[in-house]
Amino acid sequence: MNVRLFSMPGSHAATTGQLLFEHKGIDYKRTDLLPVISWVVLKAFRFSEVTVPAAKIDGDRVQGTRALARELERRKPEPPLFPDDPERRRAVEEAERFGDEELQQRVREVFLWSARKDRSGLVGYLEGAKIGMPHRLAARTAGPFIALDARSRGATDENVRSAIAALPGMLQRIDSWIEEGILGGEPPNVADLQIAPSLRLAMSLDDLRPAIEGRPAARLATRIVPHFPGRTPAVLPPEWLEPITATAP
Ligand SMILES: N[C@@H](CCC(=O)N[C@@H](CS)C(=O)NCC(=O)O)C(=O)O
């Protein structure tokens, strides 16, 4: 298979894309895009959306973590990403949907808000990325791009406050799925690969890490993604963090 995968440093969704190919044992060539510049490049490659992961697989365009998972399962059924048993499959797909539509976006809002506020940790997220310019220069000049991305992705004060308030419930949901065996099996399934990178991005934020560390969700995330580069200092107003400081283990 001839695969070009468009990725983005620090992106939880793009990390899921990479994990999907790795799970299937399919080699790929990776192109790392920076936010906003990615919009232009993906349009130029005639993708319908401007988000990563986006892949060209033997000339076909596949975009989005869930579409990618299904396309890879179709092209190379082994090892599977989805359980055979229909009831189990429904449960795994619901966890995957939650990971894509809820957790991923809420973590994105908090990350973009925090990165816009304090860019001192940005260079760390670029570890290993080939972006055609020195990492320090990219991080130093990232301000307007992050600001634009944050605005376009809804990283508003109100959304970030509501994302933080939702975090304890989302973590509880993940821990329960682990206890029920829907997540955390060996080998991992599509929902593990969807959810773990979002947890790892959340754990790269000094503000959120204490609420996640020590939980089954954190152990799962670290097992699936042993190294997620980057760290953002604590920047959120303490009163916004009350919902998680009250419930931290
Ligand atoms: N839910 C989609 C969304 C992917 C997505 O939004 N990716 C982000 C990176 S985490 C992106 O491409 N951001 C670029 C931008 O919005 O500028 C998926 O799972 O594929």
Coordinates of N, CA and C in Angstrom, one line a residue, residues 17-166:
G17 N -4.6 8.8 14.0 CA -4.3 8.3 12.7 C -3.0 7.5 12.6
Q18 N -2.0 7.9 13.2 CA -0.7 7.1 13.1 C -0.9 5.8 13.8
L19 N -1.6 5.8 15.0 CA -1.8 4.5 15.7 C -2.6 3.5 14.9
L20 N -3.5 4.0 14.1 CA -4.4 3.1 13.3 C -3.5 2.4 12.3
F21 N -2.6 3.2 11.6 CA -1.7 2.5 10.6 C -0.8 1.5 11.3
E22 N -0.2 2.0 12.5 CA 0.7 1.1 13.2 C 0.0 -0.2 13.6
H23 N -1.2 -0.1 14.1 CA -2.0 -1.3 14.5 C -2.1 -2.3 13.4
K24 N -2.3 -1.8 12.2 CA -2.5 -2.6 11.0 C -1.2 -3.1 10.4
G25 N -0.1 -2.5 11.0 CA 1.2 -2.8 10.4 C 1.4 -2.3 9.0
I26 N 0.8 -1.2 8.7 CA 0.9 -0.6 7.3 C 1.9 0.6 7.4
D27 N 2.9 0.5 6.6 CA 3.9 1.6 6.5 C 3.3 2.8 5.9
Y28 N 3.7 4.0 6.3 CA 3.2 5.2 5.7 C 4.3 6.3 5.7
K29 N 4.2 7.2 4.8 CA 5.1 8.4 4.8 C 4.3 9.5 5.4
R30 N 4.9 10.2 6.4 CA 4.2 11.2 7.1 C 4.6 12.6 6.7
T31 N 3.6 13.5 6.5 CA 3.8 14.9 6.2 C 3.3 15.7 7.4
D32 N 4.2 16.4 8.1 CA 3.7 17.2 9.2 C 3.3 18.6 8.8
L33 N 2.1 19.0 9.2 CA 1.6 20.3 8.8 C 1.4 21.2 10.1
L34 N 1.6 22.4 10.0 CA 1.4 23.3 11.1 C -0.1 23.9 11.0
P35 N -0.7 24.2 12.1 CA -2.1 24.7 12.1 C -2.2 25.9 11.1
V36 N -3.4 26.0 10.5 CA -3.7 27.0 9.6 C -3.0 26.8 8.2
I37 N -1.7 26.6 8.2 CA -1.0 26.3 7.0 C -1.6 25.0 6.4
S38 N -2.0 24.1 7.4 CA -2.6 22.9 7.0 C -3.9 23.1 6.2
W39 N -4.6 24.1 6.4 CA -5.9 24.4 5.6 C -5.5 24.5 4.2
V40 N -4.5 25.3 3.9 CA -4.1 25.5 2.5 C -3.6 24.2 1.8
V41 N -2.7 23.5 2.6 CA -2.1 22.3 2.0 C -3.2 21.3 1.7
L42 N -4.1 21.1 2.7 CA -5.1 20.0 2.5 C -6.0 20.3 1.4
K43 N -6.3 21.6 1.2 CA -7.2 22.1 0.1 C -6.4 21.8 -1.2
A44 N -5.1 22.1 -1.2 CA -4.3 21.9 -2.4 C -4.3 20.4 -2.8
F45 N -4.3 19.6 -1.8 CA -4.3 18.1 -2.1 C -5.7 17.6 -2.4
R46 N -6.7 18.5 -2.4 CA -8.1 18.3 -2.8 C -8.8 17.3 -1.8
F47 N -8.4 17.5 -0.5 CA -9.2 16.9 0.6 C -10.5 17.8 0.8
S48 N -11.6 17.2 1.2 CA -12.8 17.9 1.3 C -12.8 18.7 2.6
E49 N -12.1 18.3 3.7 CA -12.1 19.0 4.9 C -10.7 19.5 5.2
V50 N -10.5 20.4 6.2 CA -9.2 21.0 6.4 C -8.6 20.4 7.7
T51 N -8.9 19.2 8.1 CA -8.4 18.6 9.3 C -7.5 17.4 9.0
V52 N -6.6 17.2 10.0 CA -5.8 15.9 10.0 C -6.4 15.0 11.1
P53 N -6.3 13.7 11.0 CA -5.5 13.0 10.0 C -6.3 13.0 8.6
A54 N -5.4 13.1 7.6 CA -5.9 12.9 6.2 C -4.9 12.1 5.5
A55 N -5.4 11.1 4.7 CA -4.4 10.2 4.1 C -4.7 10.0 2.6
K56 N -3.7 9.8 1.9 CA -3.8 9.3 0.5 C -3.4 7.9 0.5
I57 N -4.3 7.0 0.2 CA -4.0 5.6 0.2 C -4.2 5.1 -1.2
D58 N -3.1 4.7 -1.8 CA -3.1 4.2 -3.2 C -4.0 5.2 -4.0
G59 N -3.8 6.5 -3.8 CA -4.5 7.5 -4.7 C -5.8 7.9 -4.1
D60 N -6.4 7.1 -3.2 CA -7.7 7.5 -2.6 C -7.5 8.4 -1.4
R61 N -8.4 9.4 -1.3 CA -8.4 10.3 -0.1 C -9.3 9.8 1.0
V62 N -8.7 9.7 2.2 CA -9.5 9.3 3.4 C -9.2 10.3 4.5
Q63 N -10.2 10.8 5.1 CA -10.0 11.9 6.1 C -10.9 11.7 7.3
G64 N -10.3 11.9 8.5 CA -11.0 11.8 9.7 C -10.7 10.4 10.4
T65 N -10.6 10.4 11.7 CA -10.1 9.2 12.4 C -11.1 8.1 12.2
R66 N -12.4 8.4 12.3 CA -13.3 7.2 12.2 C -13.4 6.7 10.8
A67 N -13.4 7.6 9.8 CA -13.4 7.1 8.4 C -12.1 6.3 8.1
L68 N -11.0 6.7 8.6 CA -9.7 6.1 8.4 C -9.8 4.7 9.0
A69 N -10.3 4.6 10.2 CA -10.3 3.3 10.9 C -11.1 2.3 10.0
R70 N -12.3 2.7 9.5 CA -13.1 1.8 8.7 C -12.5 1.4 7.4
E71 N -11.8 2.4 6.8 CA -11.1 2.1 5.5 C -10.0 1.1 5.7
L72 N -9.2 1.3 6.8 CA -8.1 0.4 7.0 C -8.6 -1.0 7.4
E73 N -9.7 -1.1 8.1 CA -10.3 -2.4 8.4 C -10.8 -3.1 7.2
R74 N -11.3 -2.3 6.2 CA -11.8 -2.9 5.0 C -10.6 -3.4 4.1
R75 N -9.5 -2.6 4.1 CA -8.4 -2.9 3.2 C -7.5 -4.0 3.8
K76 N -7.5 -4.1 5.1 CA -6.6 -5.0 5.8 C -7.3 -5.5 7.1
P77 N -8.1 -6.5 7.0 CA -8.9 -6.9 8.2 C -8.1 -7.3 9.4
E78 N -6.9 -7.8 9.2 CA -6.1 -8.4 10.3 C -4.9 -7.5 10.6
P79 N -4.6 -7.2 11.9 CA -5.4 -7.5 13.1 C -6.6 -6.6 13.2
P80 N -7.7 -7.1 13.7 CA -8.9 -6.2 13.6 C -8.8 -5.0 14.6
L81 N -9.6 -4.0 14.2 CA -9.8 -2.8 15.1 C -11.1 -2.9 15.8
F82 N -12.1 -3.7 15.2 CA -13.4 -3.8 15.8 C -13.7 -5.2 16.2
P83 N -14.4 -5.4 17.3 CA -14.8 -6.8 17.7 C -15.8 -7.4 16.8
D84 N -15.8 -8.7 16.7 CA -16.7 -9.5 15.8 C -18.1 -9.5 16.4
D85 N -18.2 -9.7 17.7 CA -19.5 -9.8 18.4 C -20.3 -8.5 18.2
P86 N -21.5 -8.6 17.7 CA -22.3 -7.3 17.4 C -22.5 -6.5 18.6
E87 N -22.8 -7.1 19.7 CA -23.1 -6.2 20.9 C -21.8 -5.5 21.4
R88 N -20.7 -6.3 21.4 CA -19.5 -5.7 21.8 C -19.1 -4.6 20.8
R89 N -19.3 -4.8 19.6 CA -19.0 -3.9 18.5 C -19.7 -2.6 18.7
R90 N -21.0 -2.7 19.1 CA -21.8 -1.5 19.3 C -21.2 -0.7 20.5
A91 N -20.8 -1.4 21.5 CA -20.3 -0.7 22.7 C -19.0 0.0 22.4
V92 N -18.1 -0.7 21.6 CA -16.8 -0.1 21.2 C -17.0 1.1 20.3
E93 N -18.0 1.0 19.4 CA -18.3 2.1 18.5 C -18.8 3.3 19.2
E94 N -19.6 3.0 20.3 CA -20.1 4.2 21.1 C -19.0 4.9 21.8
A95 N -18.0 4.1 22.4 CA -16.9 4.7 23.0 C -16.0 5.4 22.0
E96 N -15.9 4.9 20.8 CA -15.1 5.6 19.8 C -15.8 6.9 19.4
R97 N -17.1 6.9 19.2 CA -17.9 8.1 18.9 C -17.7 9.1 20.0
F98 N -17.8 8.7 21.2 CA -17.6 9.6 22.4 C -16.2 10.3 22.3
G99 N -15.2 9.4 22.0 CA -13.8 9.9 21.9 C -13.6 10.9 20.8
D100 N -14.3 10.7 19.7 CA -14.2 11.6 18.5 C -15.0 12.9 18.7
E101 N -16.3 12.7 19.1 CA -17.2 13.9 19.1 C -17.1 14.7 20.4
E102 N -16.8 14.0 21.5 CA -16.9 14.7 22.7 C -15.5 15.0 23.3
L103 N -14.8 13.9 23.7 CA -13.5 14.1 24.4 C -12.5 14.9 23.6
Q104 N -12.4 14.5 22.3 CA -11.4 15.1 21.4 C -11.6 16.6 21.4
Q105 N -12.8 17.0 21.1 CA -13.1 18.5 21.0 C -12.9 19.3 22.3
R106 N -13.3 18.7 23.4 CA -13.2 19.4 24.7 C -11.8 19.6 25.0
V107 N -11.0 18.5 24.8 CA -9.5 18.6 25.1 C -8.9 19.7 24.1
R108 N -9.3 19.7 22.9 CA -8.8 20.6 21.9 C -9.1 22.1 22.4
E109 N -10.3 22.3 22.9 CA -10.6 23.7 23.3 C -9.7 24.1 24.5
V110 N -9.5 23.2 25.4 CA -8.6 23.6 26.6 C -7.2 23.8 26.1
F111 N -6.7 22.9 25.2 CA -5.3 23.0 24.8 C -5.1 24.3 24.0
L112 N -6.0 24.6 23.0 CA -5.8 25.8 22.2 C -5.9 27.1 23.1
W113 N -6.8 27.1 24.0 CA -6.9 28.3 24.9 C -5.6 28.4 25.7
S114 N -5.1 27.3 26.2 CA -3.9 27.4 27.1 C -2.7 27.7 26.2
A115 N -2.6 27.2 25.0 CA -1.4 27.4 24.2 C -1.4 28.9 23.7
R116 N -2.6 29.4 23.5 CA -2.6 30.8 23.1 C -2.2 31.7 24.2
K117 N -2.5 31.3 25.4 CA -2.2 32.1 26.6 C -0.7 32.1 26.9
D118 N -0.1 30.9 26.8 CA 1.3 30.7 27.1 C 2.0 29.8 26.1
R119 N 2.8 30.4 25.3 CA 3.4 29.6 24.2 C 4.8 29.0 24.6
S120 N 5.2 29.1 25.9 CA 6.5 28.7 26.3 C 6.8 27.2 26.1
G121 N 5.7 26.4 26.1 CA 5.9 25.0 26.0 C 5.7 24.5 24.6
L122 N 5.4 25.3 23.7 CA 5.0 24.9 22.3 C 6.1 24.1 21.6
V123 N 7.3 24.5 21.8 CA 8.4 23.9 21.1 C 8.5 22.4 21.4
G124 N 8.1 22.0 22.6 CA 8.1 20.6 23.0 C 7.2 19.7 22.1
Y125 N 6.1 20.3 21.7 CA 5.1 19.5 20.9 C 5.7 19.2 19.5
L126 N 6.7 20.0 19.1 CA 7.3 19.8 17.8 C 8.3 18.7 17.7
E127 N 8.6 18.1 18.9 CA 9.6 17.0 18.9 C 9.3 16.0 17.8
G128 N 10.4 15.7 17.0 CA 10.3 14.7 16.0 C 9.5 15.1 14.7
A129 N 9.0 16.4 14.7 CA 8.3 16.8 13.5 C 9.2 17.4 12.4
K130 N 8.8 17.1 11.2 CA 9.6 17.7 10.1 C 8.7 18.8 9.5
I131 N 9.1 20.0 9.8 CA 8.2 21.1 9.4 C 8.9 22.1 8.5
G132 N 10.1 21.8 8.1 CA 10.8 22.6 7.1 C 11.4 23.9 7.7
M133 N 11.4 24.1 9.0 CA 12.0 25.3 9.6 C 12.4 24.9 11.0
P134 N 13.4 25.6 11.6 CA 13.8 25.3 13.0 C 12.6 25.4 14.0
H135 N 12.6 24.4 14.9 CA 11.4 24.3 15.8 C 11.3 25.6 16.6
R136 N 12.4 26.1 17.1 CA 12.3 27.3 18.0 C 11.7 28.5 17.2
L137 N 12.1 28.6 15.9 CA 11.5 29.7 15.1 C 10.0 29.5 14.9
A138 N 9.6 28.2 14.7 CA 8.2 27.9 14.5 C 7.4 28.3 15.7
A139 N 8.0 27.9 16.9 CA 7.3 28.1 18.1 C 7.2 29.6 18.4
R140 N 8.3 30.3 18.1 CA 8.3 31.8 18.4 C 7.3 32.6 17.5
T141 N 7.1 32.0 16.3 CA 6.2 32.8 15.4 C 4.8 32.2 15.3
A142 N 4.5 31.3 16.2 CA 3.2 30.5 16.2 C 2.0 31.3 16.6
G143 N 2.3 32.5 17.4 CA 1.2 33.2 18.0 C -0.1 33.4 17.2
P144 N 0.1 34.1 16.0 CA -1.1 34.4 15.2 C -1.8 33.1 14.7
F145 N -1.1 32.1 14.4 CA -1.7 30.8 13.9 C -2.5 30.2 15.0
I146 N -1.9 30.1 16.2 CA -2.6 29.5 17.3 C -3.9 30.3 17.6
A147 N -3.7 31.6 17.6 CA -4.9 32.5 17.9 C -6.0 32.2 16.9
L148 N -5.6 32.1 15.6 CA -6.6 31.9 14.6 C -7.3 30.5 14.7
D149 N -6.4 29.5 15.0 CA -6.9 28.2 15.2 C -7.9 28.1 16.4
A150 N -7.4 28.8 17.5 CA -8.3 28.7 18.7 C -9.6 29.4 18.4
R151 N -9.6 30.5 17.6 CA -10.9 31.1 17.3 C -11.8 30.2 16.4
S152 N -11.1 29.6 15.4 CA -11.9 28.8 14.5 C -12.4 27.5 15.1
R153 N -11.7 27.0 16.2 CA -12.2 25.8 16.8 C -13.0 26.0 18.1
G154 N -13.4 27.2 18.3 CA -14.3 27.4 19.5 C -13.6 27.4 20.8
A155 N -12.4 27.7 20.9 CA -11.7 27.7 22.2 C -12.0 29.0 23.0
T156 N -13.3 29.2 23.3 CA -13.7 30.4 24.0 C -13.7 30.2 25.5
D157 N -13.7 31.3 26.2 CA -13.7 31.1 27.7 C -14.9 30.2 28.1
E158 N -16.1 30.5 27.6 CA -17.2 29.7 27.9 C -17.1 28.2 27.6
N159 N -16.6 27.9 26.4 CA -16.4 26.5 26.1 C -15.4 25.8 26.9
V160 N -14.3 26.6 27.3 CA -13.3 25.9 28.1 C -13.8 25.7 29.5
R161 N -14.5 26.6 30.0 CA -15.1 26.3 31.4 C -16.0 25.1 31.3
S162 N -16.8 25.0 30.3 CA -17.7 23.9 30.2 C -17.0 22.6 29.9
A163 N -15.9 22.7 29.2 CA -15.1 21.5 29.0 C -14.5 21.0 30.3
I164 N -14.0 21.9 31.1 CA -13.4 21.5 32.4 C -14.5 20.9 33.3
A165 N -15.6 21.5 33.3 CA -16.7 21.0 34.1 C -17.2 19.6 33.6
A166 N -17.0 19.3 32.3 CA -17.4 18.0 31.8 C -16.3 16.9 32.1

